[in-house]
């Protein structure tokens, strides 16, 4: 993906950020949901907080437009911005709308006058550190849910039982952190697992990838892929979307079949 360059986050931020990134647009680009939220700077436009997406969306900027940002792990952004993720689902908002105009003006000025992309990513990382130091602690349940669904496709009922909450409580807390309920997150992370496995270097058929990723069969993969990404599995893998996170990932392809800390695996369609 020549227009987009991901970088690994600083070691002290790996539990919060998936990656930093810089980009120069080359026309229209399709983005596929990954459960993450981004905060980004676009030259001439300013800073935007990008909420979690439920389906693929495309954007177009003038060719060569420069942008830089950091991508938060699923569920990690909402406590920092003191904003339920469901309130920014499928939308982009100005930083001032969530942190206040003084925060936005100060950071925008530093980003506008930075020497380059590396310095801008450092400025964003410093902002994340500042937010982590002054904001409320994240809901501990959310990390457990994210790790469980990143590895396997739990049913909602089994996940609620494993975390000792009701399904209604699980739904509410997931809505606040991820922007949607556990069933939607499950589908998005399962598709990310498929994409990551396809890029892992081992040649597999689509049927093998579907089974290893947690789909009931290849037809299930095709339906879910079209619903979330608007593309067939083959077209998705041929698109710019795979590799979006660089060397990092929102899923753990090395432990797709591993037991989660809750003590077992549950499959779901």
Short mmCIF file of C-alpha atoms in Angstrom, two decimals, residues 2-215:
data_model
loop_
_atom_site.label_atom_id
_atom_site.label_comp_id
_atom_site.label_asym_id
_atom_site.label_seq_id
_atom_site.Cartn_x
_atom_site.Cartn_y
_atom_site.Cartn_z
CA UNK A 2 2.27 2.73 -1.33
CA UNK A 3 0.19 5.68 -0.15
CA UNK A 4 0.12 4.57 3.49
CA UNK A 5 2.99 3.78 5.91
CA UNK A 6 2.33 2.20 9.34
CA UNK A 7 4.89 2.27 12.16
CA UNK A 8 5.07 0.38 15.45
CA UNK A 9 4.09 2.42 18.52
CA UNK A 10 6.52 3.18 21.33
CA UNK A 11 6.92 0.22 23.69
CA UNK A 12 5.08 1.90 26.57
CA UNK A 13 2.00 2.43 24.37
CA UNK A 14 1.57 -1.02 22.82
CA UNK A 15 -1.33 -1.82 25.13
CA UNK A 16 -3.14 1.30 23.90
CA UNK A 17 -2.06 1.76 20.27
CA UNK A 18 -1.91 -0.65 17.35
CA UNK A 19 0.28 1.62 15.25
CA UNK A 20 1.17 5.10 14.15
CA UNK A 21 0.86 5.91 10.48
CA UNK A 22 1.45 8.50 7.77
CA UNK A 23 -0.24 8.77 4.39
CA UNK A 24 -0.40 10.76 1.18
CA UNK A 25 -3.66 10.16 -0.62
CA UNK A 26 -3.80 9.06 -4.23
CA UNK A 27 -7.49 9.46 -4.99
CA UNK A 28 -10.25 7.28 -3.56
CA UNK A 29 -9.46 4.77 -0.82
CA UNK A 30 -11.59 2.04 0.75
CA UNK A 31 -11.30 1.41 4.50
CA UNK A 32 -12.52 -1.79 6.16
CA UNK A 33 -13.70 -1.93 9.80
CA UNK A 34 -11.12 -3.23 12.27
CA UNK A 35 -12.68 -2.37 15.65
CA UNK A 36 -10.25 0.54 16.11
CA UNK A 37 -10.53 4.30 16.49
CA UNK A 38 -8.00 6.77 15.07
CA UNK A 39 -6.98 10.29 15.87
CA UNK A 40 -5.43 11.98 12.85
CA UNK A 41 -4.16 15.25 11.47
CA UNK A 42 -4.84 16.24 7.85
CA UNK A 43 -2.94 19.17 6.39
CA UNK A 44 -5.28 22.07 5.79
CA UNK A 45 -8.15 20.41 7.65
CA UNK A 46 -6.97 19.82 11.22
CA UNK A 47 -7.42 17.00 13.74
CA UNK A 48 -10.21 14.46 13.61
CA UNK A 49 -11.28 11.60 15.86
CA UNK A 50 -12.51 8.73 13.69
CA UNK A 51 -15.08 6.57 15.43
CA UNK A 52 -15.41 2.80 15.03
CA UNK A 53 -16.94 1.66 11.75
CA UNK A 54 -19.51 -1.06 11.18
CA UNK A 55 -19.09 -1.31 7.41
CA UNK A 56 -16.56 -0.34 4.78
CA UNK A 57 -16.41 3.28 3.67
CA UNK A 58 -14.39 5.22 1.13
CA UNK A 59 -12.96 8.72 1.11
CA UNK A 60 -11.38 11.02 -1.44
CA UNK A 61 -8.95 13.89 -0.82
CA UNK A 62 -6.89 15.88 -3.31
CA UNK A 63 -3.93 13.75 -4.52
CA UNK A 64 -0.87 14.19 -2.31
CA UNK A 65 -2.80 15.40 0.76
CA UNK A 66 -0.64 14.65 3.80
CA UNK A 67 -2.09 12.99 6.90
CA UNK A 68 -0.65 11.42 10.06
CA UNK A 69 -2.32 9.58 12.92
CA UNK A 70 -2.32 6.90 15.58
CA UNK A 71 -4.68 3.93 15.76
CA UNK A 72 -6.09 2.80 19.12
CA UNK A 73 -6.64 -0.81 20.04
CA UNK A 74 -10.33 -1.78 20.12
CA UNK A 75 -11.91 -0.35 23.25
CA UNK A 76 -8.84 1.70 24.28
CA UNK A 77 -9.87 5.15 23.06
CA UNK A 78 -13.22 5.80 24.73
CA UNK A 79 -11.95 6.15 28.35
CA UNK A 80 -9.19 8.53 27.20
CA UNK A 81 -11.63 10.82 25.41
CA UNK A 82 -14.37 10.38 28.03
CA UNK A 83 -16.78 9.68 25.21
CA UNK A 84 -18.79 6.47 24.71
CA UNK A 85 -17.59 4.98 21.46
CA UNK A 86 -21.20 4.49 20.40
CA UNK A 87 -21.57 8.29 20.20
CA UNK A 88 -18.94 8.50 17.45
CA UNK A 89 -19.78 5.25 15.66
CA UNK A 90 -19.47 5.63 11.88
CA UNK A 91 -18.60 9.34 12.09
CA UNK A 92 -15.56 11.63 12.26
CA UNK A 93 -15.55 14.55 14.70
CA UNK A 94 -13.21 17.42 15.50
CA UNK A 95 -10.90 16.95 18.47
CA UNK A 96 -12.38 20.04 20.07
CA UNK A 97 -15.77 18.35 20.19
CA UNK A 98 -14.46 15.78 22.67
CA UNK A 99 -11.47 17.44 24.41
CA UNK A 100 -12.29 21.13 24.12
CA UNK A 101 -11.04 23.90 21.84
CA UNK A 102 -7.91 24.74 23.87
CA UNK A 103 -6.64 21.15 23.61
CA UNK A 104 -7.36 21.14 19.88
CA UNK A 105 -5.69 24.51 19.18
CA UNK A 106 -2.51 23.65 21.08
CA UNK A 107 -2.02 20.25 19.45
CA UNK A 108 -2.98 21.50 15.98
CA UNK A 109 -0.41 24.28 16.19
CA UNK A 110 2.35 21.83 17.13
CA UNK A 111 1.36 19.40 14.37
CA UNK A 112 1.13 22.12 11.72
CA UNK A 113 4.65 23.29 12.55
CA UNK A 114 6.31 19.88 13.03
CA UNK A 115 9.26 18.95 10.83
CA UNK A 116 7.73 15.79 9.40
CA UNK A 117 5.67 12.64 9.90
CA UNK A 118 7.93 11.10 12.56
CA UNK A 119 7.71 14.22 14.70
CA UNK A 120 3.94 14.36 14.26
CA UNK A 121 3.53 10.74 15.35
CA UNK A 122 5.68 11.53 18.41
CA UNK A 123 3.41 14.49 19.20
CA UNK A 124 0.36 12.24 18.98
CA UNK A 125 2.00 9.63 21.21
CA UNK A 126 2.84 12.30 23.78
CA UNK A 127 -0.79 13.42 23.68
CA UNK A 128 -1.90 9.83 24.32
CA UNK A 129 0.46 9.62 27.30
CA UNK A 130 -0.99 12.83 28.68
CA UNK A 131 -4.53 11.53 28.25
CA UNK A 132 -3.67 8.22 29.91
CA UNK A 133 -2.28 10.05 32.91
CA UNK A 134 -5.33 12.24 33.45
CA UNK A 135 -8.28 10.05 32.44
CA UNK A 136 -10.24 7.34 34.21
CA UNK A 137 -9.09 3.73 34.17
CA UNK A 138 -10.44 1.55 31.39
CA UNK A 139 -13.13 -1.00 32.18
CA UNK A 140 -11.14 -4.22 32.92
CA UNK A 141 -13.86 -6.32 31.28
CA UNK A 142 -13.11 -4.74 27.91
CA UNK A 143 -9.57 -6.08 27.64
CA UNK A 144 -10.83 -9.59 28.40
CA UNK A 145 -13.54 -9.33 25.73
CA UNK A 146 -11.14 -7.95 23.15
CA UNK A 147 -8.58 -10.72 23.72
CA UNK A 148 -11.23 -13.43 23.68
CA UNK A 149 -12.88 -12.30 20.43
CA UNK A 150 -9.52 -11.57 18.78
CA UNK A 151 -8.65 -15.24 19.18
CA UNK A 152 -11.93 -17.06 18.67
CA UNK A 153 -15.62 -16.58 17.89
CA UNK A 154 -17.37 -16.88 21.24
CA UNK A 155 -21.13 -16.83 21.47
CA UNK A 156 -22.46 -13.79 23.30
CA UNK A 157 -24.06 -15.95 25.97
CA UNK A 158 -20.85 -17.91 26.62
CA UNK A 159 -18.84 -14.70 26.76
CA UNK A 160 -21.26 -13.18 29.28
CA UNK A 161 -21.07 -16.31 31.43
CA UNK A 162 -17.28 -16.37 31.26
CA UNK A 163 -17.03 -12.73 32.37
CA UNK A 164 -19.68 -13.13 35.10
CA UNK A 165 -22.04 -10.48 33.75
CA UNK A 166 -25.47 -10.60 32.15
CA UNK A 167 -25.81 -10.35 28.39
CA UNK A 168 -27.46 -6.94 28.83
CA UNK A 169 -24.53 -5.67 30.94
CA UNK A 170 -22.06 -7.06 28.41
CA UNK A 171 -23.91 -5.31 25.58
CA UNK A 172 -23.95 -1.96 27.41
CA UNK A 173 -20.29 -2.03 28.40
CA UNK A 174 -19.21 -3.12 24.91
CA UNK A 175 -21.29 -0.33 23.35
CA UNK A 176 -19.50 2.21 25.56
CA UNK A 177 -16.02 0.87 24.81
CA UNK A 178 -16.17 -0.50 21.27
CA UNK A 179 -19.11 1.45 19.82
CA UNK A 180 -21.24 -1.65 19.31
CA UNK A 181 -22.11 -4.94 20.95
CA UNK A 182 -20.01 -8.12 21.19
CA UNK A 183 -21.70 -9.79 18.22
CA UNK A 184 -20.70 -6.94 15.88
CA UNK A 185 -17.17 -6.87 17.30
CA UNK A 186 -16.94 -10.64 16.85
CA UNK A 187 -17.75 -10.35 13.14
CA UNK A 188 -15.30 -7.50 12.56
CA UNK A 189 -12.41 -9.21 14.38
CA UNK A 190 -13.14 -12.53 12.68
CA UNK A 191 -12.75 -10.82 9.30
CA UNK A 192 -9.52 -9.21 10.50
CA UNK A 193 -8.34 -12.69 11.56
CA UNK A 194 -9.08 -13.99 8.06
CA UNK A 195 -7.12 -11.12 6.49
CA UNK A 196 -4.15 -11.56 8.85
CA UNK A 197 -3.99 -15.33 8.29
CA UNK A 198 -4.11 -14.83 4.52
CA UNK A 199 -1.10 -12.50 4.83
CA UNK A 200 0.85 -14.73 7.23
CA UNK A 201 2.91 -16.42 4.50
CA UNK A 202 1.39 -19.92 4.54
CA UNK A 203 -0.59 -20.73 1.40
CA UNK A 204 -4.15 -21.75 2.23
CA UNK A 205 -7.33 -22.08 0.20
CA UNK A 206 -10.28 -19.84 1.02
CA UNK A 207 -12.02 -22.86 2.56
CA UNK A 208 -9.02 -23.48 4.85
CA UNK A 209 -8.81 -19.81 5.77
CA UNK A 210 -12.52 -19.74 6.55
CA UNK A 211 -12.28 -22.73 8.87
CA UNK A 212 -9.14 -21.52 10.64
CA UNK A 213 -10.57 -18.01 11.08
CA UNK A 214 -13.69 -19.31 12.81
CA UNK A 215 -16.32 -19.31 10.03
#
